[in-house]
Amino acid sequence: ANGMVALSAMLAECRQFFLDDAANLLGEEAAAQLTEDQTNFFTYVYFNAGEAFGRRQLAAKGLGYFRPWKGAEPGHNRNARFNSLQRLATWQAFRRMDIFGES
């Protein structure tokens, strides 16, 4: 149970780092229009590769960093974008299946 609480806290912190960066880099209005998928994807990027990496990607590519994967899988788990897309797809599948009774 303690591990899940710690993981939840770390994800919440990464989410807040992203939301703060989105407001600063994209503007308050654009940040207010973020979709749940965009927010979750970037939360995973920040979690997987760190706040500085996530901020650099957001500054350089904007929301365009969140796009479908094209090409072969990397063959390792060190690609933050691929890893975050996988995590997002898992989260989306859980929501569709109503695994946690959210509907």
Coordinates of N, CA and C in Angstrom, one line a residue:
A1 N 0.8 -1.2 0.0 CA 0.0 0.0 0.0 C 0.9 1.3 0.0
N2 N 2.0 1.3 0.8 CA 2.8 2.4 0.8 C 3.5 2.7 -0.5
G3 N 3.8 1.7 -1.3 CA 4.4 1.8 -2.6 C 3.4 2.5 -3.5
M4 N 2.1 2.1 -3.5 CA 1.1 2.8 -4.3 C 0.9 4.2 -4.0
V5 N 1.0 4.5 -2.7 CA 0.8 5.9 -2.3 C 2.0 6.7 -2.8
A6 N 3.2 6.2 -2.7 CA 4.4 6.9 -3.1 C 4.4 7.1 -4.6
L7 N 4.0 6.1 -5.4 CA 3.9 6.2 -6.8 C 2.8 7.2 -7.2
S8 N 1.7 7.2 -6.5 CA 0.7 8.2 -6.8 C 1.2 9.6 -6.6
A9 N 1.9 9.8 -5.5 CA 2.5 11.1 -5.2 C 3.5 11.5 -6.2
M10 N 4.3 10.6 -6.7 CA 5.3 11.0 -7.7 C 4.6 11.3 -9.0
L11 N 3.6 10.6 -9.4 CA 2.8 10.9 -10.6 C 2.1 12.3 -10.5
A12 N 1.5 12.5 -9.3 CA 0.9 13.8 -9.1 C 1.9 15.0 -9.2
E13 N 3.1 14.8 -8.7 CA 4.1 15.8 -8.8 C 4.5 16.1 -10.2
C14 N 4.7 15.0 -11.0 CA 5.0 15.1 -12.4 C 3.9 15.8 -13.2
R15 N 2.7 15.5 -12.9 CA 1.5 16.1 -13.5 C 1.6 17.6 -13.2
Q16 N 1.8 18.0 -12.0 CA 1.8 19.4 -11.7 C 3.0 20.1 -12.4
F17 N 4.2 19.5 -12.4 CA 5.3 20.1 -13.1 C 4.9 20.3 -14.6
F18 N 4.3 19.3 -15.2 CA 3.8 19.5 -16.6 C 2.8 20.6 -16.7
L19 N 1.8 20.6 -15.9 CA 0.8 21.7 -16.0 C 1.4 23.1 -15.8
D20 N 2.3 23.2 -14.9 CA 3.0 24.5 -14.7 C 3.8 24.9 -15.9
D21 N 4.5 23.9 -16.5 CA 5.3 24.2 -17.7 C 4.4 24.5 -18.9
A22 N 3.3 23.8 -19.0 CA 2.4 24.0 -20.1 C 1.8 25.5 -20.0
A23 N 1.5 25.9 -18.8 CA 1.0 27.3 -18.7 C 2.1 28.3 -19.0
N24 N 3.3 28.0 -18.6 CA 4.4 29.0 -18.9 C 4.8 28.9 -20.3
L25 N 4.9 27.8 -20.9 CA 5.4 27.6 -22.3 C 4.4 27.8 -23.4
L26 N 3.2 27.3 -23.1 CA 2.1 27.3 -24.1 C 1.1 28.5 -23.9
G27 N 1.1 29.0 -22.7 CA 0.2 30.0 -22.4 C -1.0 29.4 -21.6
E28 N -1.6 30.3 -20.7 CA -2.7 29.8 -19.8 C -3.9 29.3 -20.6
E29 N -4.2 30.0 -21.7 CA -5.4 29.6 -22.5 C -5.2 28.2 -23.1
A30 N -4.0 28.0 -23.7 CA -3.7 26.6 -24.3 C -3.7 25.6 -23.2
A31 N -3.1 25.9 -22.1 CA -3.0 24.9 -21.0 C -4.4 24.6 -20.4
A32 N -5.3 25.5 -20.5 CA -6.7 25.2 -20.0 C -7.4 24.3 -21.0
Q33 N -6.9 24.2 -22.2 CA -7.6 23.4 -23.2 C -7.0 22.0 -23.4
L34 N -6.0 21.6 -22.6 CA -5.4 20.3 -22.7 C -6.4 19.2 -22.5
T35 N -6.2 18.2 -23.3 CA -7.1 17.0 -23.1 C -6.5 16.1 -22.0
E36 N -7.4 15.2 -21.5 CA -6.9 14.3 -20.5 C -5.8 13.4 -21.0
D37 N -5.9 13.0 -22.3 CA -4.8 12.2 -22.9 C -3.5 13.0 -23.0
Q38 N -3.6 14.2 -23.4 CA -2.4 15.0 -23.5 C -1.7 15.2 -22.1
T39 N -2.5 15.5 -21.1 CA -2.0 15.7 -19.8 C -1.4 14.4 -19.3
N40 N -2.1 13.3 -19.5 CA -1.6 12.0 -19.0 C -0.3 11.6 -19.7
F41 N -0.3 11.8 -21.1 CA 0.9 11.5 -21.8 C 2.1 12.2 -21.3
F42 N 2.0 13.5 -21.1 CA 3.1 14.3 -20.7 C 3.5 14.1 -19.2
T43 N 2.5 13.7 -18.4 CA 2.8 13.3 -17.0 C 3.7 12.1 -17.0
Y44 N 3.4 11.1 -17.9 CA 4.3 9.9 -18.0 C 5.7 10.3 -18.6
V45 N 5.7 11.2 -19.5 CA 7.1 11.7 -20.0 C 7.9 12.3 -18.9
Y46 N 7.3 13.1 -18.1 CA 8.0 13.8 -17.0 C 8.4 12.7 -16.0
F47 N 7.5 11.7 -15.7 CA 7.8 10.7 -14.8 C 8.9 9.8 -15.3
N48 N 8.9 9.4 -16.6 CA 9.8 8.5 -17.2 C 11.2 9.1 -17.4
A49 N 11.3 10.3 -17.8 CA 12.5 10.9 -18.3 C 12.9 12.1 -17.5
G50 N 12.1 12.6 -16.6 CA 12.4 13.7 -15.7 C 11.8 15.0 -16.2
E51 N 11.7 15.9 -15.2 CA 11.1 17.2 -15.5 C 11.8 18.0 -16.6
A52 N 13.2 18.0 -16.5 CA 14.0 18.8 -17.4 C 13.8 18.3 -18.9
F53 N 13.8 17.0 -19.0 CA 13.6 16.4 -20.4 C 12.2 16.7 -20.9
G54 N 11.2 16.5 -20.1 CA 9.8 16.8 -20.5 C 9.7 18.3 -20.9
R55 N 10.3 19.2 -20.1 CA 10.2 20.6 -20.4 C 10.9 20.9 -21.7
R56 N 12.0 20.3 -22.0 CA 12.7 20.5 -23.2 C 11.9 20.1 -24.4
Q57 N 11.2 18.9 -24.3 CA 10.4 18.4 -25.4 C 9.2 19.3 -25.6
L58 N 8.6 19.8 -24.5 CA 7.4 20.7 -24.6 C 7.8 22.0 -25.2
A59 N 9.0 22.5 -24.9 CA 9.4 23.8 -25.4 C 9.8 23.6 -26.9
A60 N 10.4 22.5 -27.3 CA 10.9 22.3 -28.6 C 9.8 21.9 -29.6
K61 N 8.9 21.0 -29.1 CA 7.9 20.4 -30.0 C 6.4 20.7 -29.6
G62 N 6.3 21.4 -28.5 CA 4.9 21.7 -28.1 C 4.1 20.4 -27.9
L63 N 2.8 20.5 -28.1 CA 2.0 19.4 -27.9 C 2.2 18.3 -29.0
G64 N 2.9 18.7 -30.1 CA 3.3 17.8 -31.2 C 4.1 16.6 -30.7
Y65 N 4.7 16.7 -29.6 CA 5.5 15.6 -29.1 C 4.6 14.4 -28.8
F66 N 3.3 14.7 -28.5 CA 2.3 13.7 -28.3 C 1.6 13.3 -29.7
R67 N 2.1 12.3 -30.3 CA 1.7 11.9 -31.6 C 1.8 10.4 -31.7
P68 N 1.1 9.7 -32.6 CA 1.2 8.3 -32.7 C 2.7 7.8 -33.1
W69 N 3.0 6.7 -32.6 CA 4.3 6.1 -32.9 C 4.3 5.6 -34.3
K70 N 5.4 5.9 -35.1 CA 5.5 5.3 -36.4 C 6.9 4.6 -36.5
G71 N 6.9 3.5 -37.1 CA 8.1 2.7 -37.3 C 8.2 1.6 -36.3
A72 N 9.4 1.0 -36.3 CA 9.6 -0.1 -35.4 C 9.7 0.3 -33.9
E73 N 9.3 -0.6 -33.0 CA 9.4 -0.4 -31.6 C 10.9 -0.3 -31.3
P74 N 11.3 0.6 -30.3 CA 12.7 0.8 -30.0 C 13.4 -0.5 -29.5
G75 N 12.7 -1.5 -28.9 CA 13.4 -2.7 -28.5 C 14.0 -2.5 -27.1
H76 N 13.7 -1.4 -26.4 CA 14.2 -1.2 -25.1 C 13.2 -0.2 -24.4
N77 N 13.3 0.0 -23.2 CA 12.3 0.9 -22.5 C 12.9 2.3 -22.2
R78 N 13.9 2.7 -22.9 CA 14.6 4.0 -22.6 C 14.1 5.1 -23.5
N79 N 13.1 4.9 -24.3 CA 12.5 5.9 -25.2 C 11.3 6.5 -24.4
A80 N 11.4 7.7 -23.9 CA 10.4 8.3 -23.1 C 9.1 8.4 -23.8
R81 N 9.1 8.8 -25.1 CA 7.9 9.0 -25.9 C 7.2 7.7 -26.1
F82 N 7.9 6.6 -26.5 CA 7.3 5.3 -26.7 C 6.8 4.8 -25.4
N83 N 7.6 4.8 -24.4 CA 7.1 4.3 -23.1 C 5.9 5.0 -22.6
S84 N 5.8 6.3 -22.8 CA 4.7 7.1 -22.3 C 3.4 6.8 -23.2
L85 N 3.6 6.6 -24.5 CA 2.5 6.1 -25.3 C 2.0 4.8 -24.8
Q86 N 2.8 3.9 -24.5 CA 2.4 2.6 -24.0 C 1.6 2.7 -22.7
R87 N 2.1 3.5 -21.8 CA 1.4 3.7 -20.5 C 0.0 4.4 -20.7
L88 N 0.0 5.3 -21.6 CA -1.3 6.0 -21.9 C -2.3 5.0 -22.6
A89 N -1.8 4.1 -23.5 CA -2.7 3.1 -24.1 C -3.2 2.2 -23.0
T90 N -2.4 1.8 -22.1 CA -2.8 0.9 -21.0 C -3.9 1.6 -20.1
W91 N -3.7 2.9 -19.8 CA -4.7 3.7 -19.0 C -6.0 3.8 -19.8
Q92 N -5.9 4.0 -21.1 CA -7.1 4.1 -22.0 C -7.9 2.8 -22.0
A93 N -7.1 1.7 -22.1 CA -7.8 0.4 -22.1 C -8.5 0.1 -20.8
F94 N -7.9 0.4 -19.7 CA -8.5 0.3 -18.4 C -9.8 1.1 -18.3
R95 N -9.7 2.3 -18.8 CA -10.9 3.2 -18.7 C -12.1 2.6 -19.5
R96 N -11.7 2.1 -20.8 CA -12.8 1.5 -21.6 C -13.4 0.3 -21.0
M97 N -12.6 -0.5 -20.4 CA -13.1 -1.8 -19.7 C -13.7 -1.5 -18.4
D98 N -13.6 -0.3 -17.9 CA -14.2 0.1 -16.6 C -13.6 -0.7 -15.5
I99 N -12.3 -1.0 -15.6 CA -11.6 -1.8 -14.6 C -11.8 -1.3 -13.2
F100 N -11.8 0.0 -13.0 CA -11.8 0.6 -11.7 C -13.2 1.2 -11.3
G101 N -14.2 0.9 -12.1 CA -15.6 1.3 -11.9 C -15.8 2.8 -11.9
E102 N -15.1 3.5 -12.9 CA -15.2 4.9 -13.0 C -16.5 5.4 -13.8
S103 N -17.2 4.5 -14.5 CA -18.3 5.0 -15.3 C -19.6 5.0 -14.5

